PDB file of C-alpha atoms in Angstrom:
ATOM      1  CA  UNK A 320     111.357  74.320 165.564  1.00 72.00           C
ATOM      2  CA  UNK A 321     114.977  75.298 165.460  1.00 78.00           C
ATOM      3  CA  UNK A 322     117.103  75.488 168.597  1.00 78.00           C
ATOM      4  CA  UNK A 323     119.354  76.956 167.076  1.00 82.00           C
ATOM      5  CA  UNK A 324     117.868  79.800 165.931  1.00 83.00           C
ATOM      6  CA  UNK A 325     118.885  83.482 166.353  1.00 87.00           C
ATOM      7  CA  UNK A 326     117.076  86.662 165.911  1.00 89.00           C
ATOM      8  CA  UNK A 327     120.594  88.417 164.726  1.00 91.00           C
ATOM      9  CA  UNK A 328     121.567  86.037 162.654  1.00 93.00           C
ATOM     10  CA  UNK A 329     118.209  85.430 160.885  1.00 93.00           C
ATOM     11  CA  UNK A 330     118.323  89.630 160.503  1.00 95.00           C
ATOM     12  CA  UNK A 331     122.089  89.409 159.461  1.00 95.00           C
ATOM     13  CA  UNK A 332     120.746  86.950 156.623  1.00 96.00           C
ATOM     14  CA  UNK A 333     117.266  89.281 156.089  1.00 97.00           C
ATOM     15  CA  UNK A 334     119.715  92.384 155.763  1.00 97.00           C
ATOM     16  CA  UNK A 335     121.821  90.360 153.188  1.00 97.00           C
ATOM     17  CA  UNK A 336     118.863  89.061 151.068  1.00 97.00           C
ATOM     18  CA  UNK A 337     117.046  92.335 151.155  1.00 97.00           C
ATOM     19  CA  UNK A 338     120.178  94.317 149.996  1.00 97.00           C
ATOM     20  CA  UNK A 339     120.395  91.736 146.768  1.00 97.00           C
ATOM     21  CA  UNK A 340     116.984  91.235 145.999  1.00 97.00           C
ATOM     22  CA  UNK A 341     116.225  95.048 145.612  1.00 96.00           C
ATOM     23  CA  UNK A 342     119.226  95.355 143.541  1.00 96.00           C
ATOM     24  CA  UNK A 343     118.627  92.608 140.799  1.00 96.00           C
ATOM     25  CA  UNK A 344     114.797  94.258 141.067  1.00 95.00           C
ATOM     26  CA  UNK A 345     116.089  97.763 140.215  1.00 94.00           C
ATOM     27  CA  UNK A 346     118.463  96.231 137.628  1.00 94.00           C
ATOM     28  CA  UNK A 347     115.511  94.798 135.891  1.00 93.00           C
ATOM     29  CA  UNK A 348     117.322  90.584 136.290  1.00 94.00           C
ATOM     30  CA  UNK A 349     114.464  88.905 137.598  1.00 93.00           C
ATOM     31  CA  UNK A 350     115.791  85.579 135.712  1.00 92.00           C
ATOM     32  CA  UNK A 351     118.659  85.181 139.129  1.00 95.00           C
ATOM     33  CA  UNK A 352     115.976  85.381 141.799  1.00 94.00           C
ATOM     34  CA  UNK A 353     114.479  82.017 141.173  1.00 90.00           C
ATOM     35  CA  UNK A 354     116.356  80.975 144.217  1.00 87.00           C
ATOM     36  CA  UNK A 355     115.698  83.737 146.474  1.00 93.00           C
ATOM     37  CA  UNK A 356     111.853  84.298 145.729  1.00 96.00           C
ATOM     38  CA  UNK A 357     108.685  82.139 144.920  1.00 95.00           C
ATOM     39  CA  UNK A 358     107.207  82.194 141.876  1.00 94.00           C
ATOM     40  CA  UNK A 359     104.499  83.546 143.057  1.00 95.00           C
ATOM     41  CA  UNK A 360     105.686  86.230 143.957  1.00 95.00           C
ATOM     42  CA  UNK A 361     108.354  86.287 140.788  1.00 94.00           C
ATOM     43  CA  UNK A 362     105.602  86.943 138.794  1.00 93.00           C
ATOM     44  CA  UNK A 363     103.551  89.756 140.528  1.00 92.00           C
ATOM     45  CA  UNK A 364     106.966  90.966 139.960  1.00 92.00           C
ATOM     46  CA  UNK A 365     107.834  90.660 136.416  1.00 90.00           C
ATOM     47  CA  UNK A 366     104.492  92.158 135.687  1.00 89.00           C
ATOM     48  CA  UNK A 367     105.075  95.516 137.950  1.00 91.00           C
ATOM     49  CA  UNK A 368     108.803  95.863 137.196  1.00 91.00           C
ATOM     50  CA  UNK A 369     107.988  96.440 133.687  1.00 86.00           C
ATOM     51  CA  UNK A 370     105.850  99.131 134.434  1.00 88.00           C
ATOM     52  CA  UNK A 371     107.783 101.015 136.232  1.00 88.00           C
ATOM     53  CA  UNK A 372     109.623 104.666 135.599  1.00 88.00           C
ATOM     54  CA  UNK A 373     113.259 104.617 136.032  1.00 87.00           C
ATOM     55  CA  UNK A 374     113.336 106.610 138.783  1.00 85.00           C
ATOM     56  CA  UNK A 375     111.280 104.120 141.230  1.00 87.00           C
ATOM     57  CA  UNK A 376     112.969 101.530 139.558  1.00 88.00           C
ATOM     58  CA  UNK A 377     116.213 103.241 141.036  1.00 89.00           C
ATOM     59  CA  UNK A 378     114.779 103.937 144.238  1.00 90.00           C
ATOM     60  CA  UNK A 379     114.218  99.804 145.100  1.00 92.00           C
ATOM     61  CA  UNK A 380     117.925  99.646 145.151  1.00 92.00           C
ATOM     62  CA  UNK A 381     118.943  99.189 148.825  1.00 94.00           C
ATOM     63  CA  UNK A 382     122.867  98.990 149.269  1.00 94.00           C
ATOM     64  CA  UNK A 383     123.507  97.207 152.781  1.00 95.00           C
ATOM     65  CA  UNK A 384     125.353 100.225 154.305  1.00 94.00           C
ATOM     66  CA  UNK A 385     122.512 102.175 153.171  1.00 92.00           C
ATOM     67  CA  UNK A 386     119.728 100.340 155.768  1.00 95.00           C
ATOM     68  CA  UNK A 387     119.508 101.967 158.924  1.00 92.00           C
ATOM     69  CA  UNK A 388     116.904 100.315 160.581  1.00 93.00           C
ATOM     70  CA  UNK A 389     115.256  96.713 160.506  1.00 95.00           C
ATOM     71  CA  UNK A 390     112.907  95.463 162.520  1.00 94.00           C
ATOM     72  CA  UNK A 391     110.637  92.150 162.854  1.00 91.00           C
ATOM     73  CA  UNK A 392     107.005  92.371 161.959  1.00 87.00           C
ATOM     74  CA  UNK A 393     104.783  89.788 162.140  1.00 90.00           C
ATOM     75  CA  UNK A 394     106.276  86.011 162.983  1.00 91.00           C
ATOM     76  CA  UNK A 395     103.548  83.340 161.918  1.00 93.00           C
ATOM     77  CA  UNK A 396     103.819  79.161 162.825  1.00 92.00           C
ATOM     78  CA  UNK A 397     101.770  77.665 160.494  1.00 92.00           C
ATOM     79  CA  UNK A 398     100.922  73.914 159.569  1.00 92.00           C
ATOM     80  CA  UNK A 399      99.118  73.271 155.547  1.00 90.00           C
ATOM     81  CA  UNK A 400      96.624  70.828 154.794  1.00 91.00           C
ATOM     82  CA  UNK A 401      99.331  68.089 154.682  1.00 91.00           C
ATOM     83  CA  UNK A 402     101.074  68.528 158.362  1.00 89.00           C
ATOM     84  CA  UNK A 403     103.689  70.216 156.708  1.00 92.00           C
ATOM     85  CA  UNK A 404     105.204  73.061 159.310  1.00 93.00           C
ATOM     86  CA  UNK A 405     105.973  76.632 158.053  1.00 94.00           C
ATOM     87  CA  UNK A 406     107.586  79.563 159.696  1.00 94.00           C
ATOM     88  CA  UNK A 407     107.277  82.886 158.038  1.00 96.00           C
ATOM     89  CA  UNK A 408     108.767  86.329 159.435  1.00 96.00           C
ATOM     90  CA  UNK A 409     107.678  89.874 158.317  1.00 97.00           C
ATOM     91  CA  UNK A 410     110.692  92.038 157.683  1.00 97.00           C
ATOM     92  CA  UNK A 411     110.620  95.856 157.390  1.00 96.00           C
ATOM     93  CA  UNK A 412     114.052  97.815 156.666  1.00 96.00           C
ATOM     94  CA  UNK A 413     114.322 101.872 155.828  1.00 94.00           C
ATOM     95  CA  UNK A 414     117.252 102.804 154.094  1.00 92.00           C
ATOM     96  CA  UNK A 415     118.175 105.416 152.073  1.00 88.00           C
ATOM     97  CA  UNK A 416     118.377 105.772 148.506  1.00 85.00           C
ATOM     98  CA  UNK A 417     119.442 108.933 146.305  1.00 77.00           C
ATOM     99  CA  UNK A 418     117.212 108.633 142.853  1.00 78.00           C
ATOM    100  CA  UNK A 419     115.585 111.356 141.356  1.00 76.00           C
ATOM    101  CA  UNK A 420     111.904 111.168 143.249  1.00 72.00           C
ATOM    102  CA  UNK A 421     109.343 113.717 143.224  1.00 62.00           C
ATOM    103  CA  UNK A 422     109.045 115.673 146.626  1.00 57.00           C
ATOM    104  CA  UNK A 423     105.518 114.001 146.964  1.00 53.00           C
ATOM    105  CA  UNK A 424     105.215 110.439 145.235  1.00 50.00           C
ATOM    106  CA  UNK A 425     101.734 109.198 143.759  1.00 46.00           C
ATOM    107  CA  UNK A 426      99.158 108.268 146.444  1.00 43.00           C
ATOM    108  CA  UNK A 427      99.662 111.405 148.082  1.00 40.00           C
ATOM    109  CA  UNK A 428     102.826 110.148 150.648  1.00 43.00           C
ATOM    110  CA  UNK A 429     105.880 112.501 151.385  1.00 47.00           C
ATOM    111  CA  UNK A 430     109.305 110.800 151.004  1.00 52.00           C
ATOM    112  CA  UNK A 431     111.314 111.896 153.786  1.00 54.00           C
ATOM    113  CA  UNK A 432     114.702 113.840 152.344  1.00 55.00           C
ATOM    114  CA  UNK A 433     117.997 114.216 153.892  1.00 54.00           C
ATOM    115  CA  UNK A 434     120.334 116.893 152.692  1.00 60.00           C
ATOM    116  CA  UNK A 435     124.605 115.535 153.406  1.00 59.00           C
ATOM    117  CA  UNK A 436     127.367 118.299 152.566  1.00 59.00           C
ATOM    118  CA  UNK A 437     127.199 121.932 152.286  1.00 61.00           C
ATOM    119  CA  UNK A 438     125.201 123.841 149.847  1.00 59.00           C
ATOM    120  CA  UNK A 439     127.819 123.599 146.962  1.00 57.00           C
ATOM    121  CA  UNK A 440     128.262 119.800 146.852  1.00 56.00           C
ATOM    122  CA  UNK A 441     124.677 118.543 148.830  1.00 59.00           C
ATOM    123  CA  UNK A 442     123.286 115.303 147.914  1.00 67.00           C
ATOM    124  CA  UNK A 443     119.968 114.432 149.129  1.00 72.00           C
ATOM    125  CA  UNK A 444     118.875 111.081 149.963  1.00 79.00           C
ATOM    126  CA  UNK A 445     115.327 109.634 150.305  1.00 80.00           C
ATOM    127  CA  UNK A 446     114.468 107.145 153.548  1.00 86.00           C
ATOM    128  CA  UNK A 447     112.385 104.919 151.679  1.00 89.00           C
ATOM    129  CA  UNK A 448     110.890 101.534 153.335  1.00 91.00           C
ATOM    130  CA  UNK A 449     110.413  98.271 152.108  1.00 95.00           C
ATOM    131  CA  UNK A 450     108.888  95.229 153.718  1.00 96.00           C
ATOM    132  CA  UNK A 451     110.100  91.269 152.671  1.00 97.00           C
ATOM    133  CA  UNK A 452     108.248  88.053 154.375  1.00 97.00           C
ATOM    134  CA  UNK A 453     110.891  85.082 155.025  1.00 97.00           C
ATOM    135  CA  UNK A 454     108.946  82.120 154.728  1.00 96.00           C
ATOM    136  CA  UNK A 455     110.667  78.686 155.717  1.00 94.00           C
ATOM    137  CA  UNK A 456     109.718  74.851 156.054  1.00 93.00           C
ATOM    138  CA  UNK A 457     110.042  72.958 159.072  1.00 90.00           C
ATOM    139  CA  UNK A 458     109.188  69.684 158.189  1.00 89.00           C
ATOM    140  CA  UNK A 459     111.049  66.820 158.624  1.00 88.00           C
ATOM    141  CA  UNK A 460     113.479  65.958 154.796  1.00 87.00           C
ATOM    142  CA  UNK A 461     112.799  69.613 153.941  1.00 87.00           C
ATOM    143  CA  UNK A 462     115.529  72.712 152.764  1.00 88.00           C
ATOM    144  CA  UNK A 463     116.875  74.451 155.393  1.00 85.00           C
ATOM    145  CA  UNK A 464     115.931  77.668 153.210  1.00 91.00           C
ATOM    146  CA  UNK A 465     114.660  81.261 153.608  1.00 94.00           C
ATOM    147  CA  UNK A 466     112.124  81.847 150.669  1.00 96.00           C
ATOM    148  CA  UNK A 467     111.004  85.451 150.369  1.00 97.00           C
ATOM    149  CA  UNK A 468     107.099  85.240 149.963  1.00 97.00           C
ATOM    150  CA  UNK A 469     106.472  88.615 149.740  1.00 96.00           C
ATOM    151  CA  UNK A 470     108.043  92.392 148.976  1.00 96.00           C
ATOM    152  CA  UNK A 471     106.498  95.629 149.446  1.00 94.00           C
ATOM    153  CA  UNK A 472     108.285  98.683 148.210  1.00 92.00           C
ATOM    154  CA  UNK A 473     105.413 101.278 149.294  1.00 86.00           C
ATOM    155  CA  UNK A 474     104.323 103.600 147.054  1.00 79.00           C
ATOM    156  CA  UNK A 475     107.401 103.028 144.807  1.00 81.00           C
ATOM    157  CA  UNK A 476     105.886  98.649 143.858  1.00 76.00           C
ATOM    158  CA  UNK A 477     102.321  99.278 143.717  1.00 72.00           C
TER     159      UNK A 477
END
């Protein structure tokens, strides 16, 4: 649908929009992703943000230099009742993240930990992984925009 479309560039962008979104969720200021999200989704979030201890709250925070690997999931072309064309791409990212998480998280799922420095002055990070759907109309007259249609923090969201 787009000729001009590039895989690094859309995961430049994905990076980008991943990096902010987690960081307004862990900051609890849901009101500034009305642009970024659906309301769908905005919801589903309001409702599980809330609920959540301060310490998983903390851990959704991904800083961009903090994401070491992305890749693609799922890519879907898609038309709706109307004829209207969507294109919607799975993202998944791991980064790392230093809150205060148990050694063993709820549901039974180890968090991997990485120790940096020497034993006086170590900090240990978690490699946590989070998953964001891109969802974006094709059809003729419509925004050019990314709309994230879904986010997944495993075992941190749930």
């Amino acid at each position: 649908f787009d000729p001009e479309f590039s895989v690094e560039e859309f995961t430049r962008g994905a990076k980008q929009a991943f990096s902010v979104v987690s960081k307004l969720l862990s900051q609890r200021k849901l009101d500034l992703l009305d642009e970024l999200v659906s309301k769908e989704v905005l919801q589903v979030l309001k409702e599980k943000i809330s609920l959540l201890p301060d310490s998983h709250r903390d851990a959704l925070a991904a800083d961009i230099d903090a994401i070491m690997y992305t890749t693609e999931g799922d890519v879907r072309i898609y038309y709706d009742d109307d004829g209207r064309k969507f294109v919607s791409i799975l993202m998944c990212f791991w980064y790392l993240n230093g809150a205060s998480l148990p050694d063993e998280v709820p549901g039974g799922t180890k968090i991997f930990q990485m120790v940096f420095g020497d034993e006086s002055t170590k900090e240990k990070k978690h490699l946590l992984t989070a998953n964001y759907e891109f969802q974006r109309e094709f059809t003729e007259g419509a925004k050019p925009d990314w709309t994230i249609t879904r986010i997944e923090h495993p075992r941190l969201l749930e």
